[in-house]
Short mmCIF file of C-alpha atoms in Angstrom, two decimals:
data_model
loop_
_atom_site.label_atom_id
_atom_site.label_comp_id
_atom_site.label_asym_id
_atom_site.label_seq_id
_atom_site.Cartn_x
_atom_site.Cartn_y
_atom_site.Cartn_z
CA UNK A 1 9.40 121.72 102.72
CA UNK A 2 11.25 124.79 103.68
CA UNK A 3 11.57 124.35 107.39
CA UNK A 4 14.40 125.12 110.26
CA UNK A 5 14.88 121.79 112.19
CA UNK A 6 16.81 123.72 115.57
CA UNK A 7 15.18 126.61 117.20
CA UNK A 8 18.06 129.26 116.55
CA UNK A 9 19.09 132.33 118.08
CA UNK A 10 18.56 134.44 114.92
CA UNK A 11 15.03 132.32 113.70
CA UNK A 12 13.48 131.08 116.47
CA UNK A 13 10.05 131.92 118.79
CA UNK A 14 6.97 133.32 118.55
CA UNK A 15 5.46 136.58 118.10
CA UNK A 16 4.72 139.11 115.65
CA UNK A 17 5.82 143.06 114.98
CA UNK A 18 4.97 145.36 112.05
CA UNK A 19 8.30 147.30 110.68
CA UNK A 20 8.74 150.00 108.56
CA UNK A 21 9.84 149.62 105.29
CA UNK A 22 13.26 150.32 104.45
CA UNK A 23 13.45 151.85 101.41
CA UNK A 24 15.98 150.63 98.17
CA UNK A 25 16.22 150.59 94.89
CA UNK A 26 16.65 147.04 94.34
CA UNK A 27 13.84 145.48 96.09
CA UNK A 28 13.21 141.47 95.50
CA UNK A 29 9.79 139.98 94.62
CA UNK A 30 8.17 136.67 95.20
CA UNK A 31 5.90 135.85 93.03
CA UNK A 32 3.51 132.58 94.07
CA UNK A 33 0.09 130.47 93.56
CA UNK A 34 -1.61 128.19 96.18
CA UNK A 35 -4.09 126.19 94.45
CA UNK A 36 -7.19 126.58 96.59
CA UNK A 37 -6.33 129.57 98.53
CA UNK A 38 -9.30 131.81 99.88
CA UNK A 39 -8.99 135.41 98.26
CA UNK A 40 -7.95 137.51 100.84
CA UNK A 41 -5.80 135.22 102.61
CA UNK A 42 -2.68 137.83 103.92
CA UNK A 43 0.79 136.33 103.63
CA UNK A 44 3.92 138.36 104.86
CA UNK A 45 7.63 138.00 104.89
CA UNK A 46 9.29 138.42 108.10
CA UNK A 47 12.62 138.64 109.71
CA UNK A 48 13.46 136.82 113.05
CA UNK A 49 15.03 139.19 115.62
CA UNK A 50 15.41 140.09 119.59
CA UNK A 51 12.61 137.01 120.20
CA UNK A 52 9.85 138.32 117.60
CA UNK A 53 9.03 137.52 114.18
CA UNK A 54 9.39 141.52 112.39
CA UNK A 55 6.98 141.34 109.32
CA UNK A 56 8.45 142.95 106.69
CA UNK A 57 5.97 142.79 103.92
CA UNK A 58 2.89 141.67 102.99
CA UNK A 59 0.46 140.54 99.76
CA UNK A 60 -3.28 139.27 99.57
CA UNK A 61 -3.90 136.16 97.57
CA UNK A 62 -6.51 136.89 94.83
CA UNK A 63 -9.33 134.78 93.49
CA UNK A 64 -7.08 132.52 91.42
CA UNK A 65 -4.84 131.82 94.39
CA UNK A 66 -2.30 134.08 93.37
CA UNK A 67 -0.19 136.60 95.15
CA UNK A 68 3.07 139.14 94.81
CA UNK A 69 5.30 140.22 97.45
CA UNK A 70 7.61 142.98 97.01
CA UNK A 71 9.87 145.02 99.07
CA UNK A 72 13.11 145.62 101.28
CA UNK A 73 15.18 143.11 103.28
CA UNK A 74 18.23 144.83 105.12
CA UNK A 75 20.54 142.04 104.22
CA UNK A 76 20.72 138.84 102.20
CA UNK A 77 19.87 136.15 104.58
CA UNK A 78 16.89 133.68 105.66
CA UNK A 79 13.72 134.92 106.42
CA UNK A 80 10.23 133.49 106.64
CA UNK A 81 7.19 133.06 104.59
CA UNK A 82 4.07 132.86 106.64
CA UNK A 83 0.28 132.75 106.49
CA UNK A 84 -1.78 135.13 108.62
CA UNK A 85 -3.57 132.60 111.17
CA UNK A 86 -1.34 129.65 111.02
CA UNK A 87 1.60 128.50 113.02
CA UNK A 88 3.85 127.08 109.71
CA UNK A 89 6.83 128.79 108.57
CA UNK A 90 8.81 128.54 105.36
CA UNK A 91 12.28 129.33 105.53
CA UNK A 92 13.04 131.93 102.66
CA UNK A 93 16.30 132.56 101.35
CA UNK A 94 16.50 136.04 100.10
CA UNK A 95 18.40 138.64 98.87
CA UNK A 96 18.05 142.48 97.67
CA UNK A 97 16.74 141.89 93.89
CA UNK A 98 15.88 138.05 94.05
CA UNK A 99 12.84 137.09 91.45
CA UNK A 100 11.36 134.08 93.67
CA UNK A 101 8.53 132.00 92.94
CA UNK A 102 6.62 129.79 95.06
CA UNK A 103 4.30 127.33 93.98
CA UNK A 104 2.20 124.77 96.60
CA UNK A 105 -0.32 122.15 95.24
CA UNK A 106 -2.89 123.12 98.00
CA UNK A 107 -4.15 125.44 100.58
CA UNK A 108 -3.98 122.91 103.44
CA UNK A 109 -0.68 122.47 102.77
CA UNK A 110 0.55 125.40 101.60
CA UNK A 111 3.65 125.24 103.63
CA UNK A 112 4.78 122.00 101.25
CA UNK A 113 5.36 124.04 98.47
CA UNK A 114 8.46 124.40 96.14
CA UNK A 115 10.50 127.54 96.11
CA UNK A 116 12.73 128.63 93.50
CA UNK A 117 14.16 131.31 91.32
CA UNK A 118 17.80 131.66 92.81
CA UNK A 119 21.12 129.65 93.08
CA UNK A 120 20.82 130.58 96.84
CA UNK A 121 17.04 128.97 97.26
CA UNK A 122 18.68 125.81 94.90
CA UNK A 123 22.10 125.53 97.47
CA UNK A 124 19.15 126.01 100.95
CA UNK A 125 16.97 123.44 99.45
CA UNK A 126 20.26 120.80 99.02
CA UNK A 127 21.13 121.50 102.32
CA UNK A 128 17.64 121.10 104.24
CA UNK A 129 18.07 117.36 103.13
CA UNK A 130 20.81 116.56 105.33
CA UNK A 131 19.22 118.38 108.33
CA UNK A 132 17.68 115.40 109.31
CA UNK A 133 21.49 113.90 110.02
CA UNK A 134 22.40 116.43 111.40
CA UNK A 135 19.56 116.76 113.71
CA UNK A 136 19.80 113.10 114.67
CA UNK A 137 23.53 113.47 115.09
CA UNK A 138 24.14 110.56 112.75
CA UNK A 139 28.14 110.43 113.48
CA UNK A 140 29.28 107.61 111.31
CA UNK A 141 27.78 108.35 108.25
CA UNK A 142 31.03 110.77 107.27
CA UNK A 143 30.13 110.37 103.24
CA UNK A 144 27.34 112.37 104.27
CA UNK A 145 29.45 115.10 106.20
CA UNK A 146 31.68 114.91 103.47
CA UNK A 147 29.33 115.43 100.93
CA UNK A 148 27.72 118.42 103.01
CA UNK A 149 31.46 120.03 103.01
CA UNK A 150 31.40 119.74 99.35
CA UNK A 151 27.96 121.64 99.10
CA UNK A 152 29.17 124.61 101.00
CA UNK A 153 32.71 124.44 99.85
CA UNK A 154 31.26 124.54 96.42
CA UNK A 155 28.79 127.59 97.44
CA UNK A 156 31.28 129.77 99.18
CA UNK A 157 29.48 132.97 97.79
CA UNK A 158 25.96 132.64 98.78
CA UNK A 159 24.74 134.54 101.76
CA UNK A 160 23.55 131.36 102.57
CA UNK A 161 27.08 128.91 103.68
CA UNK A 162 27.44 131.73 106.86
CA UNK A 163 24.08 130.95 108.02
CA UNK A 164 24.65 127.42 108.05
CA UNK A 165 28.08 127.05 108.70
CA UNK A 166 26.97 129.24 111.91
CA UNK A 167 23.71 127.86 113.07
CA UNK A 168 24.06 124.00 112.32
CA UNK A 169 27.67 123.21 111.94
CA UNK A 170 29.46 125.58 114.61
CA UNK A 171 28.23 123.90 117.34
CA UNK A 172 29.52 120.32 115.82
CA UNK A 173 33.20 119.35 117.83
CA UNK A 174 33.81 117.24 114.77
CA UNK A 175 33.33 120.35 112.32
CA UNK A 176 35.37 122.88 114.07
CA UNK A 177 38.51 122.42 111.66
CA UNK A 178 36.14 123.12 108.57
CA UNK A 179 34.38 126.05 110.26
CA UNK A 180 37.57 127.58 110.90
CA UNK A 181 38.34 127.57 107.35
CA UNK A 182 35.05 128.20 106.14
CA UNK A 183 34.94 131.30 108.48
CA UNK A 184 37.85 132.58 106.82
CA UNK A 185 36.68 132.26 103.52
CA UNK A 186 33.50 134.40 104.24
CA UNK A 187 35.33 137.20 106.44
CA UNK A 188 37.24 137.31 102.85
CA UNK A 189 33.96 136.69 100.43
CA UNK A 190 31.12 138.05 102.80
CA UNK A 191 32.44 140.07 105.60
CA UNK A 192 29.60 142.47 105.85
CA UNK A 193 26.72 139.97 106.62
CA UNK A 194 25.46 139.43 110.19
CA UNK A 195 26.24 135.61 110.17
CA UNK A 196 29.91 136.64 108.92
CA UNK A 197 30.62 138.92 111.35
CA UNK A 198 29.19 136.13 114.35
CA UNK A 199 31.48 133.24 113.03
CA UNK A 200 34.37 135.53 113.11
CA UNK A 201 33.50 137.04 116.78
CA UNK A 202 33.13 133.40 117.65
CA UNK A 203 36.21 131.83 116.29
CA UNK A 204 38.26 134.45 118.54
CA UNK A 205 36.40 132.95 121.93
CA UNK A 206 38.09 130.73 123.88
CA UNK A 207 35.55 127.76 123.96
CA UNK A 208 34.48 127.60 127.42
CA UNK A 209 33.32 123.65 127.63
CA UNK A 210 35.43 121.47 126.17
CA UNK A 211 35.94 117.50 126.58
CA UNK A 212 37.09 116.28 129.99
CA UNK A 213 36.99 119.84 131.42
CA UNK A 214 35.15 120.51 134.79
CA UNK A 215 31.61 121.87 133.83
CA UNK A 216 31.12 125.61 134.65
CA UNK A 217 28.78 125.52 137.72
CA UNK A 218 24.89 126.76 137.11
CA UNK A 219 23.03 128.14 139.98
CA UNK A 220 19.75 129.59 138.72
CA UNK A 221 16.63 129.49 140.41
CA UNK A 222 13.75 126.95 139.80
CA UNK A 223 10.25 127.45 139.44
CA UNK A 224 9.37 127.35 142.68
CA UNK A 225 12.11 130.47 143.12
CA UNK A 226 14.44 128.22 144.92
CA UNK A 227 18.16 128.30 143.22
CA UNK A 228 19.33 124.87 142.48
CA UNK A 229 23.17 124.52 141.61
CA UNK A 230 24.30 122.44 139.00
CA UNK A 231 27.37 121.24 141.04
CA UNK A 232 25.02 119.79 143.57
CA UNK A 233 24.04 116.64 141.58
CA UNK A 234 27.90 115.57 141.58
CA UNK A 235 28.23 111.88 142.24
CA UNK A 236 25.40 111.18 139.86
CA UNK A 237 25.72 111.29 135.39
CA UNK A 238 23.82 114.70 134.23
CA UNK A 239 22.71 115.34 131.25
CA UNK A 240 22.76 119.68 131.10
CA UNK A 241 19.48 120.02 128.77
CA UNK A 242 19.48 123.58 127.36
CA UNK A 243 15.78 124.07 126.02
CA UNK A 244 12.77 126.44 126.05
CA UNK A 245 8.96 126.47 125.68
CA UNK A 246 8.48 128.05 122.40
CA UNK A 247 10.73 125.47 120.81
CA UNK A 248 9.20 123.12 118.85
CA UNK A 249 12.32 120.83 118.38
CA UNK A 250 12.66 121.05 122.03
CA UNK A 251 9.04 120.15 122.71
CA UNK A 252 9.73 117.08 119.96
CA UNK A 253 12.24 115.65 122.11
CA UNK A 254 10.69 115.66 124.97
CA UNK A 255 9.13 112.46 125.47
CA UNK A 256 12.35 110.62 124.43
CA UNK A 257 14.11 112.35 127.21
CA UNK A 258 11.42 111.30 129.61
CA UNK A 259 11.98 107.81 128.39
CA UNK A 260 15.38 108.12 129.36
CA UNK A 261 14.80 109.33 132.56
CA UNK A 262 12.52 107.04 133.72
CA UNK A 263 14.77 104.19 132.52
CA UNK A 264 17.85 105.37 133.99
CA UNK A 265 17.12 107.78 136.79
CA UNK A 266 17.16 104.90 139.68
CA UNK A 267 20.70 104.18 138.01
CA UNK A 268 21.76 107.50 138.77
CA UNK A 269 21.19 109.76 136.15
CA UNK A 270 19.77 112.66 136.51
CA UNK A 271 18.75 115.81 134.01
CA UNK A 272 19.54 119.32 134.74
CA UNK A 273 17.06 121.40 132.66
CA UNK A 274 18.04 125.64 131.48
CA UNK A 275 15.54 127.06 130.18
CA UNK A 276 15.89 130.12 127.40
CA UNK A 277 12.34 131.07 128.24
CA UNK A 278 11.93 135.25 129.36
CA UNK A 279 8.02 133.78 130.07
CA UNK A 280 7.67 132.26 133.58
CA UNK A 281 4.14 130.97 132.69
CA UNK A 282 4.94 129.61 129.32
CA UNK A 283 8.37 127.85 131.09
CA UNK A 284 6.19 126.22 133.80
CA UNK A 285 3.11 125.44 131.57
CA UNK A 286 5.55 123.67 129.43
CA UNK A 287 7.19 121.55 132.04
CA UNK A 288 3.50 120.64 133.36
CA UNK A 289 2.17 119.95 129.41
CA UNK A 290 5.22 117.90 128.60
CA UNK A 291 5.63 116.06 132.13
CA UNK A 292 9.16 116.32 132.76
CA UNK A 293 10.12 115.24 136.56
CA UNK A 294 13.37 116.50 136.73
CA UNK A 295 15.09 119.21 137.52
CA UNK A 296 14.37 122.96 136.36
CA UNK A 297 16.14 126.05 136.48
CA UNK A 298 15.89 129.40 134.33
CA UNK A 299 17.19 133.03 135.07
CA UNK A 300 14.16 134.07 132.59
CA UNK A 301 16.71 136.17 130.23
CA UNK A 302 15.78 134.12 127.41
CA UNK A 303 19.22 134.29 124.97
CA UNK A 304 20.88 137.15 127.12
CA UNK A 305 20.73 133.72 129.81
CA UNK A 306 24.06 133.78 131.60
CA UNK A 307 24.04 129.62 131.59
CA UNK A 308 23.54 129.72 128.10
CA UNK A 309 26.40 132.22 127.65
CA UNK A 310 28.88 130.45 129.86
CA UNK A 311 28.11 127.13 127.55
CA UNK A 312 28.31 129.30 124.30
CA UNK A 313 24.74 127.96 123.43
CA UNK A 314 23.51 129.63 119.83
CA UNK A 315 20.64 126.52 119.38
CA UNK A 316 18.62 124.88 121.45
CA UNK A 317 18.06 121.89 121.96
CA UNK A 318 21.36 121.82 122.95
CA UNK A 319 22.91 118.79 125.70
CA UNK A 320 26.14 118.79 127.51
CA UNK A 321 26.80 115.03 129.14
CA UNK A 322 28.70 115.05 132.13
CA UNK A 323 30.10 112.06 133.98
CA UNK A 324 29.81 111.36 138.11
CA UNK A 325 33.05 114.03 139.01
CA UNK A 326 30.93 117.05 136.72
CA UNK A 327 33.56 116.86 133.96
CA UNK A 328 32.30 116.62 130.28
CA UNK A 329 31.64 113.52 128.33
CA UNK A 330 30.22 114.96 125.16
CA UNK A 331 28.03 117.87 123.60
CA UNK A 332 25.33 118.37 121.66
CA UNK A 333 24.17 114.13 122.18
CA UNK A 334 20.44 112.58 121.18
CA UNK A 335 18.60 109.77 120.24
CA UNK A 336 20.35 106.65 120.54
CA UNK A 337 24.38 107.78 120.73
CA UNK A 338 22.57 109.47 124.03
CA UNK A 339 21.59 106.79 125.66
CA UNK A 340 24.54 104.83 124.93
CA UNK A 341 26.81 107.10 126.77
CA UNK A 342 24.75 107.72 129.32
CA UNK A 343 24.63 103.81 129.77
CA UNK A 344 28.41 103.31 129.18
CA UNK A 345 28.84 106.09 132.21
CA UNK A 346 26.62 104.58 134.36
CA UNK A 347 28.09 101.24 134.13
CA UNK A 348 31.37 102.33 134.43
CA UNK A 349 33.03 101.09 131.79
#
């Protein structure tokens, strides 16, 4: 399965807008069969950008299940592969003259299928199998890191390495020696890609958070309209939770926060939730649905956010730790190595 595992800043959200074509003379096709498919069944291509899904193109299955997409894409990158009516998403590596084909055993589960057709689609699918460690923040395991440098070292050409050297390795401490050098090696393979041209932007930032540094103060409003400043929790441990309603690994991780919170709240942690919503509704809704007790705040800009910019945040979810005096711990924490920091801080030692 072809899925994204962060909610990014260039495929992320919900929502749906019709483009124009674009027109070339080198369009790609995807060629594909669902076994059980109704005829008629629309499936598009689409590109994630400014918060909406852009369709691109679009194809009708036929009465054997079958169906043909072709057209323009503006750049080689990932896009999606969707099904009119449903909320799943394949991620779709594609370029200007790709041949694709995609193959799924059954309607129900269409979005289970096998893509293939391209060295690019064979280096994404590699890589979506260490997502999971990633995602989990699975630290010791460095064969596996290793092994993942190796796959984009060895893959330096495809469109591909920028997008995930920039979307799941860039905001890694432990990676920022090989994204350096990775970076390079695209502004010299791949300059004229959009993921290129971010890395290099972002390698010329000062990072603004950094270990043992004093947190940059937040002072947005909560829902109730009331602005609640970050620096007023000093004295307790804060976990900074960067998050938003539409995303689903956000939404995921939810309950396990809550779990923290109510274990470790009368200890004297506390969690200081930014939202990336622009939706006021949606933002509160989600707090309600998900029953999370602590504290909210969002300036409703959605990525244009200024706490998200001050923290250099390009995926949510995204954490920042900090200890009793508001100085950072650690970045970008879950699951387990979470709540053993956030123990370790609150007992002191």
């Amino acid at each position: 399965m072809l899925h994204s595992f962060l909610c990014l800043a260039l495929l992320a959200g919900s929502g749906i807008r019709v483009v124009p074509d674009n027109p070339t003379n080198n369009p790609y096709e995807l060629r594909g069969h669902v076994r059980d498919m109704p005829a008629g069944t629309k499936l598009y291509v689409s590109q994630y950008r400014n918060l909406h899904h852009l369709r691109l193109d679009s194809a009708v299955v036929d009465a054997a299940g079958q169906f043909v997409l072709r057209g323009q894409v503006p750049e080689p990158g990932i896009y999606s592969l969707g099904v009119s009516g449903r909320r799943e998403i394949v991620s779709l590596p594609l370029a200007p003259g790709a041949q694709l084909r995609y193959e799924a055993a059954s309607a129900e589960r269409w979005a289970a299928g096998q893509l293939s057709g391209t060295v690019d689609v064979a280096f994404w699918r590699e890589f979506i199998e260490y997502v999971p460690y990633l995602f989990e923040q699975h630290k010791a395991d460095d064969r596996r890191l290793r092994r993942l440098r190796g796959l984009i070292r060895q893959n330096a050409g495809s469109f591909v390495g920028p997008y995930v050297v920039k979307n799941y390795l860039a905001r890694q401490e432990s990676q920022q020696a090989f994204v350096d050098s990775m970076t390079a090696e695209y502004v010299r393979r791949l300059p004229e890609l959009s993921a290129t041209k971010v890395l290099a932007e972002n390698r010329t930032k000062v990072v603004p958070v950094n270990k043992a540094d004093l947190a940059p103060d937040i002072n947005l409003p909560a829902p109730n309209g009331q602005p609640v400043a970050l620096s007023s929790l000093r004295g307790k441990v804060v976990l900074v939770d960067f998050w938003a309603s539409w995303c689903g690994p956000c939404r995921a991780e939810n309950p396990a926060l809550v779990r923290l919170y109510q274990q470790y709240q009368p200890k004297g942690l506390e969690i200081y939730s930014v939202s990336l919503d622009d939706s006021a509704a949606k933002w509160q809704k989600a707090i309600a649905t998900d029953g999370l007790p602590w504290v909210h705040v969002s300036d409703l800009k959605g990525w244009q956010s200024v706490a998200g910019q001050a923290y250099n945040v390009t995926a949510v979810p995204y954490s920042v730790l900090l200890d009793r005096e508001g100085r950072v711990v650690a970045k970008g924490l879950r699951g387990p190595a979470l709540e053993k920091q956030v123990a370790k801080l609150l007992s002191g030692r």
